[in-house]
GROMACS .gro file of C-alpha atoms in nm:
model
  431
    1UNK     CA    1  -8.403   4.796   4.739
    2UNK     CA    2  -8.070   4.610   4.716
    3UNK     CA    3  -8.009   4.355   4.988
    4UNK     CA    4  -7.654   4.289   5.118
    5UNK     CA    5  -7.472   3.994   4.966
    6UNK     CA    6  -7.244   3.771   5.175
    7UNK     CA    7  -7.012   3.500   5.032
    8UNK     CA    8  -7.040   3.186   5.239
    9UNK     CA    9  -6.867   2.947   5.002
   10UNK     CA   10  -6.539   2.756   5.050
   11UNK     CA   11  -6.211   2.933   5.111
   12UNK     CA   12  -6.003   2.978   4.799
   13UNK     CA   13  -5.625   2.962   4.848
   14UNK     CA   14  -5.436   3.260   4.708
   15UNK     CA   15  -5.737   3.506   4.733
   16UNK     CA   16  -5.679   3.828   4.924
   17UNK     CA   17  -6.039   3.967   4.918
   18UNK     CA   18  -6.381   3.929   4.751
   19UNK     CA   19  -6.617   4.199   4.621
   20UNK     CA   20  -6.945   4.229   4.427
   21UNK     CA   21  -6.976   4.437   4.109
   22UNK     CA   22  -7.250   4.529   3.860
   23UNK     CA   23  -7.536   4.455   4.095
   24UNK     CA   24  -7.876   4.447   3.923
   25UNK     CA   25  -8.238   4.379   4.010
   26UNK     CA   26  -8.496   4.261   3.759
   27UNK     CA   27  -8.875   4.303   3.763
   28UNK     CA   28  -8.925   3.964   3.930
   29UNK     CA   29  -8.723   4.072   4.232
   30UNK     CA   30  -8.416   3.863   4.153
   31UNK     CA   31  -8.089   4.030   4.235
   32UNK     CA   32  -7.770   3.949   4.040
   33UNK     CA   33  -7.413   4.051   4.093
   34UNK     CA   34  -7.063   3.961   3.970
   35UNK     CA   35  -6.826   3.816   4.227
   36UNK     CA   36  -6.469   3.944   4.185
   37UNK     CA   37  -6.153   3.852   4.374
   38UNK     CA   38  -5.803   3.990   4.427
   39UNK     CA   39  -5.529   3.727   4.409
   40UNK     CA   40  -5.190   3.726   4.575
   41UNK     CA   41  -4.998   3.716   4.246
   42UNK     CA   42  -5.221   3.990   4.097
   43UNK     CA   43  -5.297   4.230   4.385
   44UNK     CA   44  -5.373   4.531   4.161
   45UNK     CA   45  -5.664   4.387   3.962
   46UNK     CA   46  -5.972   4.181   4.023
   47UNK     CA   47  -6.067   3.856   3.857
   48UNK     CA   48  -6.424   3.749   3.783
   49UNK     CA   49  -6.511   3.435   3.970
   50UNK     CA   50  -6.877   3.398   3.872
   51UNK     CA   51  -7.234   3.533   3.876
   52UNK     CA   52  -7.449   3.519   4.191
   53UNK     CA   53  -7.829   3.541   4.213
   54UNK     CA   54  -8.038   3.634   4.520
   55UNK     CA   55  -8.409   3.667   4.599
   56UNK     CA   56  -8.528   4.006   4.709
   57UNK     CA   57  -8.597   4.047   5.081
   58UNK     CA   58  -8.340   3.806   5.227
   59UNK     CA   59  -7.964   3.775   5.259
   60UNK     CA   60  -7.788   3.557   5.006
   61UNK     CA   61  -7.514   3.295   5.048
   62UNK     CA   62  -7.292   3.261   4.737
   63UNK     CA   63  -7.233   2.889   4.744
   64UNK     CA   64  -7.096   2.830   4.394
   65UNK     CA   65  -6.890   3.071   4.195
   66UNK     CA   66  -6.920   2.895   3.859
   67UNK     CA   67  -7.245   2.748   3.728
   68UNK     CA   68  -7.478   2.682   4.019
   69UNK     CA   69  -7.730   2.944   4.128
   70UNK     CA   70  -7.692   3.073   4.482
   71UNK     CA   71  -8.028   3.114   4.663
   72UNK     CA   72  -8.128   3.293   4.974
   73UNK     CA   73  -7.957   3.209   5.301
   74UNK     CA   74  -8.249   3.018   5.455
   75UNK     CA   75  -8.337   2.813   5.145
   76UNK     CA   76  -8.214   2.450   5.123
   77UNK     CA   77  -8.124   2.346   4.769
   78UNK     CA   78  -7.983   2.007   4.672
   79UNK     CA   79  -7.681   2.072   4.452
   80UNK     CA   80  -7.724   1.730   4.291
   81UNK     CA   81  -8.082   1.761   4.166
   82UNK     CA   82  -8.104   2.146   4.207
   83UNK     CA   83  -8.443   2.120   4.386
   84UNK     CA   84  -8.542   2.318   4.691
   85UNK     CA   85  -8.606   2.110   5.001
   86UNK     CA   86  -8.814   2.268   5.281
   87UNK     CA   87  -8.741   1.979   5.524
   88UNK     CA   88  -8.383   1.993   5.656
   89UNK     CA   89  -8.407   1.635   5.791
   90UNK     CA   90  -8.405   1.501   5.434
   91UNK     CA   91  -8.067   1.647   5.335
   92UNK     CA   92  -7.702   1.623   5.436
   93UNK     CA   93  -7.509   1.949   5.470
   94UNK     CA   94  -7.133   1.964   5.408
   95UNK     CA   95  -6.945   2.089   5.712
   96UNK     CA   96  -6.705   2.288   5.492
   97UNK     CA   97  -6.882   2.429   5.185
   98UNK     CA   98  -7.239   2.390   5.325
   99UNK     CA   99  -7.371   2.228   5.011
  100UNK     CA  100  -7.682   2.016   5.066
  101UNK     CA  101  -7.753   1.674   4.921
  102UNK     CA  102  -8.070   1.466   4.940
  103UNK     CA  103  -8.031   1.131   5.111
  104UNK     CA  104  -8.211   0.985   4.812
  105UNK     CA  105  -7.967   1.154   4.570
  106UNK     CA  106  -7.678   1.000   4.767
  107UNK     CA  107  -7.869   0.665   4.769
  108UNK     CA  108  -7.875   0.656   5.150
  109UNK     CA  109  -8.188   0.480   5.282
  110UNK     CA  110  -8.313   0.308   5.596
  111UNK     CA  111  -8.099   0.295   5.910
  112UNK     CA  112  -7.807   0.444   5.720
  113UNK     CA  113  -7.982   0.784   5.727
  114UNK     CA  114  -7.959   0.799   6.109
  115UNK     CA  115  -7.591   0.699   6.105
  116UNK     CA  116  -7.507   0.965   5.849
  117UNK     CA  117  -7.684   1.231   6.053
  118UNK     CA  118  -7.479   1.144   6.363
  119UNK     CA  119  -7.140   1.207   6.200
  120UNK     CA  120  -6.983   1.496   6.018
  121UNK     CA  121  -7.053   1.503   5.646
  122UNK     CA  122  -6.822   1.628   5.377
  123UNK     CA  123  -6.929   1.637   5.016
  124UNK     CA  124  -6.577   1.567   4.890
  125UNK     CA  125  -6.232   1.471   5.006
  126UNK     CA  126  -6.118   1.825   4.933
  127UNK     CA  127  -6.366   1.971   5.178
  128UNK     CA  128  -6.263   1.720   5.439
  129UNK     CA  129  -5.895   1.803   5.396
  130UNK     CA  130  -5.970   2.176   5.422
  131UNK     CA  131  -6.178   2.128   5.735
  132UNK     CA  132  -5.917   1.907   5.896
  133UNK     CA  133  -5.649   2.160   5.807
  134UNK     CA  134  -5.849   2.437   5.977
  135UNK     CA  135  -5.931   2.247   6.294
  136UNK     CA  136  -5.614   2.042   6.349
  137UNK     CA  137  -5.353   2.219   6.561
  138UNK     CA  138  -5.065   2.090   6.348
  139UNK     CA  139  -5.217   2.196   6.019
  140UNK     CA  140  -4.958   2.472   5.950
  141UNK     CA  141  -4.684   2.216   5.991
  142UNK     CA  142  -4.866   1.975   5.765
  143UNK     CA  143  -4.918   2.242   5.502
  144UNK     CA  144  -4.555   2.342   5.538
  145UNK     CA  145  -4.448   1.982   5.488
  146UNK     CA  146  -4.682   1.954   5.193
  147UNK     CA  147  -4.533   2.268   5.045
  148UNK     CA  148  -4.186   2.127   5.104
  149UNK     CA  149  -4.285   1.808   4.929
  150UNK     CA  150  -4.432   2.006   4.643
  151UNK     CA  151  -4.118   2.217   4.622
  152UNK     CA  152  -3.906   1.903   4.626
  153UNK     CA  153  -4.119   1.753   4.350
  154UNK     CA  154  -4.085   2.074   4.154
  155UNK     CA  155  -3.709   2.071   4.204
  156UNK     CA  156  -3.695   1.709   4.100
  157UNK     CA  157  -3.888   1.792   3.787
  158UNK     CA  158  -3.642   2.070   3.710
  159UNK     CA  159  -3.349   1.839   3.777
  160UNK     CA  160  -3.508   1.574   3.559
  161UNK     CA  161  -3.548   1.830   3.283
  162UNK     CA  162  -3.184   1.933   3.318
  163UNK     CA  163  -3.076   1.570   3.327
  164UNK     CA  164  -3.287   1.497   3.020
  165UNK     CA  165  -3.128   1.788   2.835
  166UNK     CA  166  -2.782   1.678   2.943
  167UNK     CA  167  -2.851   1.320   2.836
  168UNK     CA  168  -2.985   1.438   2.502
  169UNK     CA  169  -2.671   1.643   2.446
  170UNK     CA  170  -2.451   1.354   2.558
  171UNK     CA  171  -2.636   1.112   2.330
  172UNK     CA  172  -2.596   1.355   2.041
  173UNK     CA  173  -2.225   1.385   2.114
  174UNK     CA  174  -2.195   1.007   2.138
  175UNK     CA  175  -2.374   0.966   1.808
  176UNK     CA  176  -2.142   1.219   1.646
  177UNK     CA  177  -1.841   1.047   1.801
  178UNK     CA  178  -1.968   0.709   1.685
  179UNK     CA  179  -2.017   0.838   1.333
  180UNK     CA  180  -1.665   0.984   1.340
  181UNK     CA  181  -1.520   0.658   1.471
  182UNK     CA  182  -1.713   0.459   1.211
  183UNK     CA  183  -1.574   0.679   0.935
  184UNK     CA  184  -1.223   0.641   1.078
  185UNK     CA  185  -1.273   0.266   1.112
  186UNK     CA  186  -1.388   0.241   0.752
  187UNK     CA  187  -1.083   0.441   0.644
  188UNK     CA  188  -0.852   0.224   0.855
  189UNK     CA  189  -1.017  -0.088   0.718
  190UNK     CA  190  -0.955   0.040   0.368
  191UNK     CA  191  -0.594   0.121   0.455
  192UNK     CA  192  -0.547  -0.226   0.605
  193UNK     CA  193  -0.690  -0.381   0.290
  194UNK     CA  194  -0.444  -0.177   0.084
  195UNK     CA  195  -0.160  -0.278   0.315
  196UNK     CA  196  -0.263  -0.643   0.289
  197UNK     CA  197  -0.268  -0.616  -0.088
  198UNK     CA  198   0.068  -0.440  -0.091
  199UNK     CA  199   0.204  -0.700   0.149
  200UNK     CA  200   0.097  -0.980  -0.082
  201UNK     CA  201   0.261  -0.806  -0.376
  202UNK     CA  202   0.571  -0.739  -0.166
  203UNK     CA  203   0.581  -1.102  -0.053
  204UNK     CA  204   0.572  -1.213  -0.415
  205UNK     CA  205   0.855  -0.972  -0.491
  206UNK     CA  206   1.052  -1.095  -0.190
  207UNK     CA  207   0.997  -1.456  -0.293
  208UNK     CA  208   1.112  -1.370  -0.643
  209UNK     CA  209   1.418  -1.185  -0.509
  210UNK     CA  210   1.488  -1.477  -0.275
  211UNK     CA  211   1.474  -1.722  -0.563
  212UNK     CA  212   1.696  -1.494  -0.767
  213UNK     CA  213   1.932  -1.463  -0.471
  214UNK     CA  214   1.948  -1.840  -0.434
  215UNK     CA  215   2.013  -1.876  -0.804
  216UNK     CA  216   2.276  -1.603  -0.783
  217UNK     CA  217   2.443  -1.774  -0.488
  218UNK     CA  218   2.452  -2.101  -0.679
  219UNK     CA  219   2.600  -1.923  -0.979
  220UNK     CA  220   2.855  -1.743  -0.762
  221UNK     CA  221   2.953  -2.070  -0.593
  222UNK     CA  222   2.992  -2.235  -0.931
  223UNK     CA  223   3.210  -1.945  -1.042
  224UNK     CA  224   3.414  -1.966  -0.721
  225UNK     CA  225   3.468  -2.337  -0.779
  226UNK     CA  226   3.572  -2.272  -1.137
  227UNK     CA  227   3.808  -1.992  -1.036
  228UNK     CA  228   3.947  -2.212  -0.759
  229UNK     CA  229   4.001  -2.491  -1.009
  230UNK     CA  230   4.194  -2.256  -1.235
  231UNK     CA  231   4.403  -2.132  -0.941
  232UNK     CA  232   4.476  -2.486  -0.828
  233UNK     CA  233   4.586  -2.573  -1.178
  234UNK     CA  234   4.852  -2.302  -1.152
  235UNK     CA  235   4.984  -2.447  -0.826
  236UNK     CA  236   4.923  -2.812  -0.904
  237UNK     CA  237   5.298  -2.882  -0.888
  238UNK     CA  238   5.335  -2.721  -0.545
  239UNK     CA  239   5.350  -2.898  -0.210
  240UNK     CA  240   5.364  -2.768   0.147
  241UNK     CA  241   5.580  -2.932   0.416
  242UNK     CA  242   5.474  -2.860   0.776
  243UNK     CA  243   5.636  -2.936   1.112
  244UNK     CA  244   6.002  -2.857   1.024
  245UNK     CA  245   6.153  -2.603   1.264
  246UNK     CA  246   6.357  -2.320   1.114
  247UNK     CA  247   6.737  -2.343   1.166
  248UNK     CA  248   7.013  -2.092   1.120
  249UNK     CA  249   7.197  -2.124   0.790
  250UNK     CA  250   6.966  -2.407   0.691
  251UNK     CA  251   6.972  -2.560   0.345
  252UNK     CA  252   6.619  -2.643   0.235
  253UNK     CA  253   6.752  -2.879  -0.034
  254UNK     CA  254   6.929  -3.085   0.229
  255UNK     CA  255   6.611  -3.094   0.441
  256UNK     CA  256   6.411  -3.219   0.140
  257UNK     CA  257   6.674  -3.487   0.071
  258UNK     CA  258   6.658  -3.598   0.435
  259UNK     CA  259   6.276  -3.628   0.408
  260UNK     CA  260   6.309  -3.831   0.087
  261UNK     CA  261   6.571  -4.050   0.254
  262UNK     CA  262   6.338  -4.109   0.550
  263UNK     CA  263   6.061  -4.200   0.306
  264UNK     CA  264   6.296  -4.423   0.103
  265UNK     CA  265   6.234  -4.211  -0.205
  266UNK     CA  266   6.477  -4.076  -0.463
  267UNK     CA  267   6.404  -3.755  -0.648
  268UNK     CA  268   6.569  -3.728  -0.991
  269UNK     CA  269   6.779  -3.426  -1.072
  270UNK     CA  270   6.580  -3.126  -1.183
  271UNK     CA  271   6.258  -3.254  -1.015
  272UNK     CA  272   6.247  -2.953  -0.782
  273UNK     CA  273   6.236  -2.603  -0.926
  274UNK     CA  274   6.201  -2.395  -0.607
  275UNK     CA  275   6.226  -2.431  -0.230
  276UNK     CA  276   6.127  -2.151   0.011
  277UNK     CA  277   5.994  -2.078   0.358
  278UNK     CA  278   5.651  -1.906   0.382
  279UNK     CA  279   5.706  -1.657   0.661
  280UNK     CA  280   5.452  -1.422   0.813
  281UNK     CA  281   5.601  -1.070   0.820
  282UNK     CA  282   5.375  -0.973   1.109
  283UNK     CA  283   5.530  -1.214   1.360
  284UNK     CA  284   5.810  -1.458   1.417
  285UNK     CA  285   5.733  -1.825   1.347
  286UNK     CA  286   5.914  -2.127   1.488
  287UNK     CA  287   5.777  -2.368   1.224
  288UNK     CA  288   5.723  -2.170   0.905
  289UNK     CA  289   5.596  -2.396   0.624
  290UNK     CA  290   5.820  -2.495   0.335
  291UNK     CA  291   5.690  -2.457  -0.020
  292UNK     CA  292   5.821  -2.706  -0.277
  293UNK     CA  293   5.766  -2.634  -0.647
  294UNK     CA  294   5.815  -2.951  -0.853
  295UNK     CA  295   5.897  -2.956  -1.221
  296UNK     CA  296   5.609  -3.196  -1.280
  297UNK     CA  297   5.307  -3.304  -1.082
  298UNK     CA  298   5.415  -3.667  -1.103
  299UNK     CA  299   5.710  -3.599  -0.874
  300UNK     CA  300   5.475  -3.455  -0.614
  301UNK     CA  301   5.237  -3.749  -0.639
  302UNK     CA  302   5.524  -3.997  -0.596
  303UNK     CA  303   5.630  -3.816  -0.279
  304UNK     CA  304   5.271  -3.819  -0.150
  305UNK     CA  305   5.242  -4.193  -0.214
  306UNK     CA  306   5.560  -4.261  -0.019
  307UNK     CA  307   5.440  -4.050   0.272
  308UNK     CA  308   5.101  -4.220   0.272
  309UNK     CA  309   5.251  -4.566   0.275
  310UNK     CA  310   5.485  -4.475   0.560
  311UNK     CA  311   5.230  -4.303   0.783
  312UNK     CA  312   5.361  -4.074   1.057
  313UNK     CA  313   5.704  -3.919   1.011
  314UNK     CA  314   5.874  -3.751   1.308
  315UNK     CA  315   6.113  -3.458   1.264
  316UNK     CA  316   6.373  -3.627   1.486
  317UNK     CA  317   6.420  -3.894   1.212
  318UNK     CA  318   6.557  -3.631   0.972
  319UNK     CA  319   6.910  -3.617   1.121
  320UNK     CA  320   7.119  -3.481   1.400
  321UNK     CA  321   7.008  -3.125   1.324
  322UNK     CA  322   6.660  -3.209   1.452
  323UNK     CA  323   6.759  -3.431   1.742
  324UNK     CA  324   6.503  -3.412   2.021
  325UNK     CA  325   6.235  -3.247   1.800
  326UNK     CA  326   5.934  -3.479   1.801
  327UNK     CA  327   5.699  -3.281   1.580
  328UNK     CA  328   5.520  -3.460   1.298
  329UNK     CA  329   5.608  -3.389   0.937
  330UNK     CA  330   5.300  -3.321   0.723
  331UNK     CA  331   5.309  -3.298   0.344
  332UNK     CA  332   5.004  -3.169   0.156
  333UNK     CA  333   4.894  -2.965  -0.144
  334UNK     CA  334   4.932  -2.590  -0.140
  335UNK     CA  335   4.585  -2.444  -0.074
  336UNK     CA  336   4.420  -2.158  -0.261
  337UNK     CA  337   4.253  -1.862  -0.090
  338UNK     CA  338   3.913  -2.023  -0.154
  339UNK     CA  339   4.022  -2.347   0.010
  340UNK     CA  340   4.162  -2.162   0.311
  341UNK     CA  341   3.837  -1.964   0.347
  342UNK     CA  342   3.631  -2.285   0.337
  343UNK     CA  343   3.858  -2.445   0.596
  344UNK     CA  344   3.824  -2.139   0.821
  345UNK     CA  345   3.442  -2.140   0.794
  346UNK     CA  346   3.422  -2.511   0.872
  347UNK     CA  347   3.645  -2.465   1.175
  348UNK     CA  348   3.416  -2.182   1.293
  349UNK     CA  349   3.120  -2.424   1.312
  350UNK     CA  350   3.322  -2.726   1.426
  351UNK     CA  351   3.222  -2.702   1.790
  352UNK     CA  352   2.860  -2.625   1.706
  353UNK     CA  353   2.836  -2.931   1.478
  354UNK     CA  354   3.043  -3.144   1.720
  355UNK     CA  355   3.296  -3.240   1.452
  356UNK     CA  356   3.595  -3.422   1.599
  357UNK     CA  357   3.810  -3.407   1.283
  358UNK     CA  358   3.848  -3.129   1.025
  359UNK     CA  359   4.139  -3.139   0.773
  360UNK     CA  360   4.214  -3.034   0.413
  361UNK     CA  361   4.188  -3.301   0.147
  362UNK     CA  362   4.299  -3.317  -0.214
  363UNK     CA  363   4.170  -3.100  -0.499
  364UNK     CA  364   4.066  -2.813  -0.267
  365UNK     CA  365   3.819  -3.017  -0.060
  366UNK     CA  366   3.780  -2.985   0.318
  367UNK     CA  367   3.709  -3.318   0.492
  368UNK     CA  368   3.516  -3.364   0.817
  369UNK     CA  369   3.437  -3.655   1.047
  370UNK     CA  370   3.228  -3.657   1.365
  371UNK     CA  371   3.431  -3.928   1.539
  372UNK     CA  372   3.681  -4.205   1.475
  373UNK     CA  373   3.531  -4.456   1.234
  374UNK     CA  374   3.245  -4.229   1.127
  375UNK     CA  375   3.167  -4.145   0.767
  376UNK     CA  376   3.391  -3.882   0.607
  377UNK     CA  377   3.206  -3.585   0.458
  378UNK     CA  378   3.351  -3.336   0.214
  379UNK     CA  379   3.301  -2.961   0.184
  380UNK     CA  380   3.374  -2.815  -0.160
  381UNK     CA  381   3.155  -2.502  -0.145
  382UNK     CA  382   2.962  -2.291   0.105
  383UNK     CA  383   2.633  -2.467   0.035
  384UNK     CA  384   2.794  -2.784   0.171
  385UNK     CA  385   2.853  -2.599   0.501
  386UNK     CA  386   2.484  -2.506   0.512
  387UNK     CA  387   2.397  -2.870   0.448
  388UNK     CA  388   2.616  -2.970   0.742
  389UNK     CA  389   2.442  -2.722   0.974
  390UNK     CA  390   2.105  -2.856   0.856
  391UNK     CA  391   2.207  -3.216   0.920
  392UNK     CA  392   2.236  -3.315   0.554
  393UNK     CA  393   2.517  -3.545   0.454
  394UNK     CA  394   2.759  -3.448   0.177
  395UNK     CA  395   2.904  -3.702  -0.060
  396UNK     CA  396   3.232  -3.867   0.026
  397UNK     CA  397   3.528  -3.769  -0.185
  398UNK     CA  398   3.619  -4.012  -0.462
  399UNK     CA  399   3.974  -4.046  -0.328
  400UNK     CA  400   4.089  -4.196  -0.003
  401UNK     CA  401   4.256  -3.981   0.257
  402UNK     CA  402   4.390  -4.056   0.600
  403UNK     CA  403   4.171  -3.900   0.874
  404UNK     CA  404   4.341  -3.684   1.136
  405UNK     CA  405   4.373  -3.736   1.504
  406UNK     CA  406   4.187  -3.494   1.733
  407UNK     CA  407   4.398  -3.217   1.883
  408UNK     CA  408   4.343  -2.868   2.013
  409UNK     CA  409   4.203  -2.637   1.747
  410UNK     CA  410   4.431  -2.351   1.634
  411UNK     CA  411   4.292  -2.053   1.436
  412UNK     CA  412   4.413  -2.006   1.080
  413UNK     CA  413   4.508  -1.647   1.162
  414UNK     CA  414   4.800  -1.770   1.372
  415UNK     CA  415   5.003  -1.884   1.068
  416UNK     CA  416   5.072  -1.801   0.706
  417UNK     CA  417   4.817  -1.894   0.435
  418UNK     CA  418   4.967  -2.242   0.395
  419UNK     CA  419   5.086  -2.297   0.750
  420UNK     CA  420   4.969  -2.599   0.946
  421UNK     CA  421   4.626  -2.520   1.092
  422UNK     CA  422   4.488  -2.873   1.084
  423UNK     CA  423   4.534  -3.181   1.296
  424UNK     CA  424   4.793  -3.440   1.210
  425UNK     CA  425   4.682  -3.754   1.019
  426UNK     CA  426   4.648  -4.083   1.203
  427UNK     CA  427   4.978  -4.270   1.187
  428UNK     CA  428   4.996  -4.604   1.013
  429UNK     CA  429   5.356  -4.687   1.088
  430UNK     CA  430   5.607  -4.520   1.314
  431UNK     CA  431   5.963  -4.521   1.191
   0.00000   0.00000   0.00000
């Protein structure tokens, strides 16, 4: 005869129903059966939970669904030592799963036994939590909160997984980008090294070209000086007279004789080959210079010596034709194009260099002086102008020349190539 089996064990979450299968009875009267369950996530099939054993003639409580034998309902079995205990006062029974434990197995002795009997006993914290959840009125709320916490934890785990994947991808991209940048940096470093090398080579070439340019400039200046010397040799007998106003029906020979008379100088016959005014066709001039071509350079030098010994000569001293004209008569060499260009360049930097006097000297040299009584410096070529701008002194000309007085600067472009564009020399004697 098969006795009915009743499962009195703990409640299993997620189980819809329990049932017994394959019930058997052996010759000793022991009854066995398989305990199956239907779960919420698998409602169409049963799952084996364990094997239960019962004694014939009494109802059975299935207290353990795994390894422990389940005995008859009235039997007391200690689940620690697995021994049957006929005296209920010697065991503690769990309020939730109804498992029994000897006081001795739990090492409870003396007065502690009475205290343990007076309070509710739970074999584990799980049983206590289940019992509290069943009896406490707020247990559904607690379980709901627990489920919310679990869901939040689950969501956080998913977010962490997503974040981890994103970070891994980002790190991979950063590594690729870093590798790319490193390769580009290495390439740029190589290009910079090449540029540095090319720059050094180019600097050497530039230095070489600069040296060649300096040498070429020196050679060109030497050639200019030589060409200027040859040109001056062709006009060595020429002189320029400045400060004589042009008159109607004037006779230049008479004007020259009046100048010689004022200088107490007699020119022999045939000493002058040509006399002419140098007029600018672009505009009308009141004082066009007079060019005198002597037959020999000695006649020019004699006239220069007389003018130098006299000092300042006023135009009014030349006769009644020039009465009331107080301009100064200046006699100098005819200048070449190179000399005029040098004079123009020096006048361009005169204000910058604070030069008080700038005037043409003999032999194509331009003379400068910072102030009255200062040292006279000569400019024969363009390198001398650079030396002036750099504060280097040029050598004084071997000849003596009278320094000019300061007056308002007039550009060379306002007169003909040999017109007066310089200041008048300092007078030594007024006649």
